[in-house]
Coordinates of C-alpha atoms in Angstrom, one line a residue:
M291 CA -65.0 0.8 -53.9
S292 CA -62.2 -1.5 -55.0
T293 CA -63.3 -0.7 -58.3
I294 CA -63.2 2.9 -58.1
L295 CA -60.0 2.5 -56.8
R296 CA -58.6 0.7 -59.7
L297 CA -59.9 3.0 -62.2
L298 CA -58.5 5.9 -59.9
G299 CA -55.1 4.4 -60.0
R300 CA -55.0 3.5 -63.5
R301 CA -56.1 7.4 -64.6
L302 CA -53.4 8.4 -61.9
A303 CA -51.0 6.7 -63.1
A304 CA -51.3 8.1 -66.8
L305 CA -51.3 11.6 -65.2
P306 CA -47.5 11.8 -65.5
L307 CA -47.2 11.2 -69.2
M308 CA -50.3 13.3 -69.7
V309 CA -48.6 16.3 -68.4
L310 CA -45.1 15.2 -69.9
G311 CA -47.1 15.6 -73.1
I312 CA -48.3 18.8 -72.3
T313 CA -45.1 20.4 -71.4
L314 CA -43.7 19.1 -74.3
L315 CA -46.4 20.5 -76.5
V316 CA -46.6 23.9 -74.9
F317 CA -43.1 24.7 -74.7
L318 CA -42.6 23.5 -78.7
V319 CA -45.6 26.0 -79.7
L320 CA -44.2 28.7 -77.6
Q321 CA -40.5 28.3 -78.7
A322 CA -41.7 28.5 -82.1
A323 CA -43.6 31.6 -81.6
P324 CA -42.4 34.8 -83.4
G325 CA -40.9 37.3 -81.5
D326 CA -37.4 37.5 -79.3
Q327 CA -37.7 37.0 -75.6
A328 CA -34.7 39.3 -74.9
S329 CA -36.2 42.2 -76.8
S330 CA -39.2 42.0 -74.9
A331 CA -37.5 41.8 -71.7
L332 CA -35.2 44.6 -72.0
G333 CA -37.2 46.9 -74.5
E334 CA -36.6 47.1 -78.2
G335 CA -34.3 50.1 -77.3
A336 CA -31.8 47.6 -75.8
S337 CA -28.3 47.2 -77.3
E338 CA -27.4 43.7 -79.2
E339 CA -24.6 43.2 -76.5
A340 CA -27.0 44.0 -73.9
K341 CA -29.6 41.1 -75.7
E342 CA -27.0 39.1 -76.5
Q343 CA -26.2 38.7 -72.9
Y344 CA -29.7 38.1 -71.7
R345 CA -29.7 35.0 -73.7
Q346 CA -27.0 33.9 -72.4
A347 CA -27.9 34.2 -68.9
N348 CA -31.1 32.9 -69.4
G349 CA -29.8 29.9 -71.4
L350 CA -31.6 30.6 -74.7
N351 CA -28.6 29.9 -76.6
D352 CA -28.7 26.4 -75.3
P353 CA -30.2 23.4 -77.4
L354 CA -33.9 23.3 -77.4
L355 CA -33.8 19.9 -75.5
L356 CA -31.3 21.1 -73.0
Q357 CA -34.2 24.1 -72.2
Y358 CA -36.7 21.7 -71.8
V359 CA -35.2 18.9 -69.5
R360 CA -34.0 22.7 -67.5
F361 CA -38.2 23.9 -67.3
L362 CA -38.8 20.2 -66.6
G363 CA -36.3 20.6 -63.7
K364 CA -37.4 23.5 -62.8
L365 CA -41.6 22.4 -62.7
L366 CA -40.8 19.0 -60.6
Q367 CA -39.6 21.8 -58.0
L368 CA -42.8 23.6 -58.4
D369 CA -40.9 26.4 -59.8
L370 CA -42.2 27.9 -62.6
G371 CA -39.9 30.7 -63.2
V372 CA -40.3 34.5 -62.8
T373 CA -41.5 36.9 -65.4
T374 CA -40.1 39.1 -67.8
P375 CA -38.8 42.6 -65.7
P376 CA -40.2 43.6 -63.6
A377 CA -39.5 39.8 -62.3
K378 CA -42.6 38.0 -60.1
S379 CA -42.8 35.1 -59.4
V380 CA -45.3 33.0 -62.1
A381 CA -46.6 30.9 -59.1
S382 CA -47.5 33.4 -57.0
M383 CA -49.1 35.3 -59.8
I384 CA -51.3 32.1 -60.9
G385 CA -52.2 31.2 -57.2
S386 CA -53.6 34.6 -57.1
A387 CA -55.5 34.5 -60.4
F388 CA -56.3 31.0 -60.5
P389 CA -59.2 30.8 -58.1
L390 CA -61.1 33.4 -59.7
T391 CA -61.3 31.5 -62.9
L392 CA -62.0 28.6 -60.9
Q393 CA -65.1 30.1 -59.2
L394 CA -66.4 31.8 -62.7
T395 CA -65.7 28.2 -64.1
F396 CA -67.8 26.3 -61.2
L397 CA -70.6 28.9 -61.4
G398 CA -70.8 28.4 -65.0
V399 CA -71.1 24.5 -64.6
I400 CA -73.7 24.8 -62.1
I401 CA -75.7 27.0 -64.4
A402 CA -75.2 24.4 -67.7
V403 CA -76.3 21.8 -65.5
V404 CA -79.2 23.4 -64.3
V405 CA -80.5 25.0 -67.0
S406 CA -79.2 21.7 -69.6
L407 CA -81.5 19.5 -66.8
V408 CA -84.7 21.4 -66.4
F409 CA -85.2 21.9 -70.2
G410 CA -83.7 18.5 -71.1
I411 CA -86.2 17.1 -69.0
I412 CA -89.2 19.3 -69.9
G413 CA -88.3 18.6 -73.7
A414 CA -88.4 14.9 -73.7
L415 CA -91.3 14.4 -70.9
Y416 CA -93.5 16.7 -73.5
R417 CA -92.2 15.4 -76.5
D418 CA -93.0 16.9 -79.8
K419 CA -95.5 19.3 -78.1
W420 CA -95.3 23.1 -77.6
Q421 CA -93.1 22.6 -74.6
D422 CA -90.5 20.4 -76.7
Q423 CA -90.6 22.8 -79.7
L424 CA -89.7 25.9 -77.4
V425 CA -87.2 24.1 -75.8
R426 CA -85.6 22.9 -79.3
V427 CA -85.7 26.8 -80.2
F428 CA -83.8 27.7 -77.1
S429 CA -81.4 25.6 -77.6
I430 CA -80.7 25.8 -81.3
A431 CA -80.3 29.9 -80.6
A432 CA -78.1 29.7 -77.2
V433 CA -75.8 27.1 -79.2
A434 CA -75.6 29.5 -82.0
T435 CA -74.2 32.2 -79.6
P436 CA -71.2 33.0 -78.8
S437 CA -70.0 33.4 -75.3
F438 CA -68.4 36.8 -76.0
W439 CA -71.2 38.4 -77.9
L440 CA -73.6 37.2 -75.0
G441 CA -71.4 38.5 -72.6
I442 CA -71.3 42.1 -74.3
L443 CA -75.3 41.5 -74.5
L444 CA -75.8 41.1 -71.0
I445 CA -73.8 44.1 -70.5
Q446 CA -75.8 46.2 -72.4
W447 CA -79.0 45.4 -70.9
F448 CA -78.4 44.3 -67.2
A449 CA -75.3 46.8 -66.7
L450 CA -75.8 50.0 -68.8
G451 CA -79.5 49.7 -69.9
P452 CA -82.6 50.6 -68.2
A453 CA -82.6 47.1 -66.3
A454 CA -79.4 47.6 -64.7
M455 CA -78.7 46.0 -61.7
F456 CA -75.1 44.4 -62.1
P457 CA -71.9 46.1 -62.4
S458 CA -70.5 46.0 -65.9
G459 CA -67.0 44.5 -64.8
G460 CA -64.5 43.9 -61.7
I461 CA -64.8 41.8 -59.0
A462 CA -66.4 42.8 -55.5
T463 CA -64.4 43.8 -52.7
P464 CA -64.1 41.2 -49.7
E465 CA -66.4 43.5 -47.3
S466 CA -69.2 42.9 -49.8
G467 CA -69.4 39.7 -48.7
F468 CA -71.1 36.6 -50.5
G469 CA -74.0 38.5 -51.8
G470 CA -71.5 41.0 -53.4
W471 CA -69.5 38.4 -55.2
L472 CA -72.3 36.8 -56.6
N473 CA -73.4 40.3 -57.8
S474 CA -70.4 41.1 -59.7
M475 CA -69.9 36.8 -61.1
A476 CA -73.5 36.5 -62.3
L477 CA -73.3 38.0 -65.8
P478 CA -70.0 36.8 -66.8
A479 CA -71.2 33.1 -65.2
L480 CA -74.3 33.5 -67.2
A481 CA -72.5 34.6 -70.5
L482 CA -70.1 31.3 -70.1
G483 CA -73.0 28.7 -69.0
I484 CA -75.8 29.5 -71.3
P485 CA -73.7 28.4 -74.4
V486 CA -72.8 25.1 -73.1
S487 CA -76.1 24.4 -71.7
A488 CA -77.5 24.3 -75.1
S489 CA -75.7 21.4 -76.4
L490 CA -76.3 19.8 -73.2
I491 CA -80.1 20.3 -73.3
R492 CA -80.1 18.3 -76.7
V493 CA -78.2 15.3 -75.0
V494 CA -80.2 15.4 -72.0
R495 CA -83.5 14.9 -73.9
T496 CA -82.0 12.4 -76.4
S497 CA -81.0 10.1 -73.6
M498 CA -84.3 10.8 -71.6
V499 CA -86.3 9.9 -74.6
E500 CA -84.3 6.7 -75.3
E501 CA -84.4 5.7 -71.9
L502 CA -88.3 6.3 -71.8
D503 CA -88.8 4.0 -74.7
R504 CA -87.2 1.0 -72.8
D505 CA -89.2 -2.0 -71.8
Y506 CA -88.5 -1.5 -68.2
V507 CA -90.0 1.6 -68.0
R508 CA -93.4 0.1 -69.6
T509 CA -93.2 -3.1 -67.1
A510 CA -93.0 -0.8 -64.3
I511 CA -95.8 1.5 -65.4
G512 CA -97.8 -1.5 -65.9
N513 CA -96.8 -3.1 -62.5
G514 CA -98.6 -0.1 -61.2
V515 CA -95.4 1.9 -60.0
P516 CA -96.1 5.7 -60.2
Y517 CA -94.9 7.3 -63.8
R518 CA -93.0 10.2 -61.6
E519 CA -91.4 7.4 -59.6
V520 CA -90.0 6.0 -62.3
V521 CA -88.8 9.1 -64.3
S522 CA -86.7 10.2 -61.0
K523 CA -85.7 6.9 -59.4
N524 CA -84.6 5.3 -62.6
V525 CA -85.1 7.1 -65.9
L526 CA -83.2 10.2 -65.2
R527 CA -80.7 8.3 -63.3
N528 CA -79.9 6.0 -66.3
A529 CA -79.7 8.9 -68.6
L530 CA -77.4 10.9 -67.0
V531 CA -74.6 8.6 -68.0
T532 CA -74.0 10.6 -71.8
P533 CA -74.7 14.1 -70.6
V534 CA -72.0 13.5 -67.6
T535 CA -69.1 12.4 -70.8
V536 CA -70.0 15.9 -72.6
L537 CA -70.1 17.6 -69.6
G538 CA -66.6 16.6 -69.0
L539 CA -65.5 17.3 -72.6
R540 CA -66.9 20.5 -71.9
I541 CA -64.9 21.6 -69.0
G542 CA -62.1 22.3 -70.9
Y543 CA -64.3 24.6 -73.3
L544 CA -65.4 26.3 -70.1
L545 CA -61.9 26.8 -68.5
G546 CA -61.0 28.4 -72.0
G547 CA -64.1 30.2 -72.5
A548 CA -63.9 31.5 -68.6
V549 CA -60.2 33.5 -69.8
V550 CA -62.2 35.3 -72.4
I551 CA -65.2 36.4 -70.6
E552 CA -62.6 37.8 -67.7
M553 CA -61.3 39.8 -70.2
I554 CA -64.7 41.6 -71.2
F555 CA -65.6 42.1 -67.9
A556 CA -62.0 42.7 -66.7
L557 CA -62.1 40.0 -63.9
P558 CA -58.2 39.7 -62.8
G559 CA -58.4 35.8 -63.7
M560 CA -56.3 33.6 -65.8
G561 CA -57.3 35.6 -68.9
Q562 CA -55.4 39.1 -67.7
L563 CA -52.1 37.1 -67.2
I564 CA -51.9 35.0 -70.1
L565 CA -53.2 38.3 -72.2
N566 CA -50.1 39.8 -70.4
G567 CA -48.2 36.8 -71.4
I568 CA -48.6 37.1 -75.0
T569 CA -48.4 40.6 -75.1
N570 CA -44.9 40.9 -73.5
L571 CA -43.8 37.5 -75.1
D572 CA -43.3 36.4 -71.4
V573 CA -42.8 32.6 -72.0
N574 CA -42.5 31.8 -68.7
L575 CA -45.9 33.0 -67.8
V576 CA -47.6 31.7 -70.7
Q577 CA -46.2 28.3 -69.8
G578 CA -47.3 28.5 -66.2
V579 CA -50.9 29.6 -67.3
V580 CA -51.5 26.9 -70.0
L581 CA -50.1 24.0 -68.1
T582 CA -52.1 24.9 -65.0
I583 CA -55.3 24.8 -67.1
S584 CA -54.6 21.9 -68.8
V585 CA -53.8 20.2 -66.2
T586 CA -56.9 21.2 -64.1
F587 CA -58.7 19.8 -67.3
V588 CA -57.3 16.3 -67.3
L589 CA -57.8 16.4 -63.5
V590 CA -61.6 16.9 -64.0
N591 CA -61.7 14.1 -66.7
I592 CA -60.5 12.0 -64.2
A593 CA -63.0 13.2 -61.8
V594 CA -65.9 12.9 -64.0
D595 CA -64.5 9.0 -64.9
L596 CA -64.9 8.4 -61.4
L597 CA -68.3 10.1 -61.6
Y598 CA -69.8 7.5 -64.0
L599 CA -69.4 4.9 -61.5
L600 CA -71.3 6.5 -59.0
I601 CA -74.2 7.0 -61.4
N602 CA -74.4 4.0 -63.3
P603 CA -73.2 1.3 -61.2
R604 CA -73.3 -1.3 -64.4
I605 CA -70.1 0.7 -65.5
R606 CA -68.6 -0.6 -62.3
T607 CA -68.1 -4.2 -64.3
V608 CA -66.0 -2.7 -67.0

């Protein structure tokens, strides 16, 4: 437990520095983006005098360092500002949209983990046999399939085609219950999770094959331990360390991919917010969305680091 607490303490101590770097990068990129915030807020037909008054009132003419310090001051108060007219709280908009993105990402992770474990273990246990060849074909086809294209195919096959049984977009109302929610999230989650599972399948298979070839497996089997028990209690647990590492890195892809998938399936999540922010050159909205997703990615990787210790106790000595 002390090792876990020390690791958690080190990661949390480094978190403010990571967040500071993220905020600086996001701020500089958006400041360098083409366009004029005053024109976006007031409209192209606004007079230059009105635009200049808007810049003065919002501190857009101040030095970049002063603008950044002001942004950090508001951020420490959990104030992400307001959108361009009509003015709405960025924090409240993110609070409404982010849960849906998290739900979609969570379902995508579940699908990716289940598919990769099942196919990866089958490929390793039936090494170089026809089952393994089928797994390889599936993983190669899936890894070459963009999530947005797969989403469009899923809509054509299962929402608009003869086998239509899912909605083509939108989120179910609360009155529909869990079944309605799951029905509306099934296709987006599949489009998000299947491409990620492809890369994980190969990692799981490779890790399983390496563990199956180790001496302790042959020794345990030679001592009469059932093969299934050796695989389930020893091989699988040791082989999961590397896939968990890759999955932690893929969380960022899943969060970013969820933004794109939300646009295809008309889901009112973070994708809609960031598209509106970029279209309207709404710096506060884009900053808030990118910062929220980036910090979430950092926190997820901290959780993955802690998960290492639970999967493989040998790492606790590091």
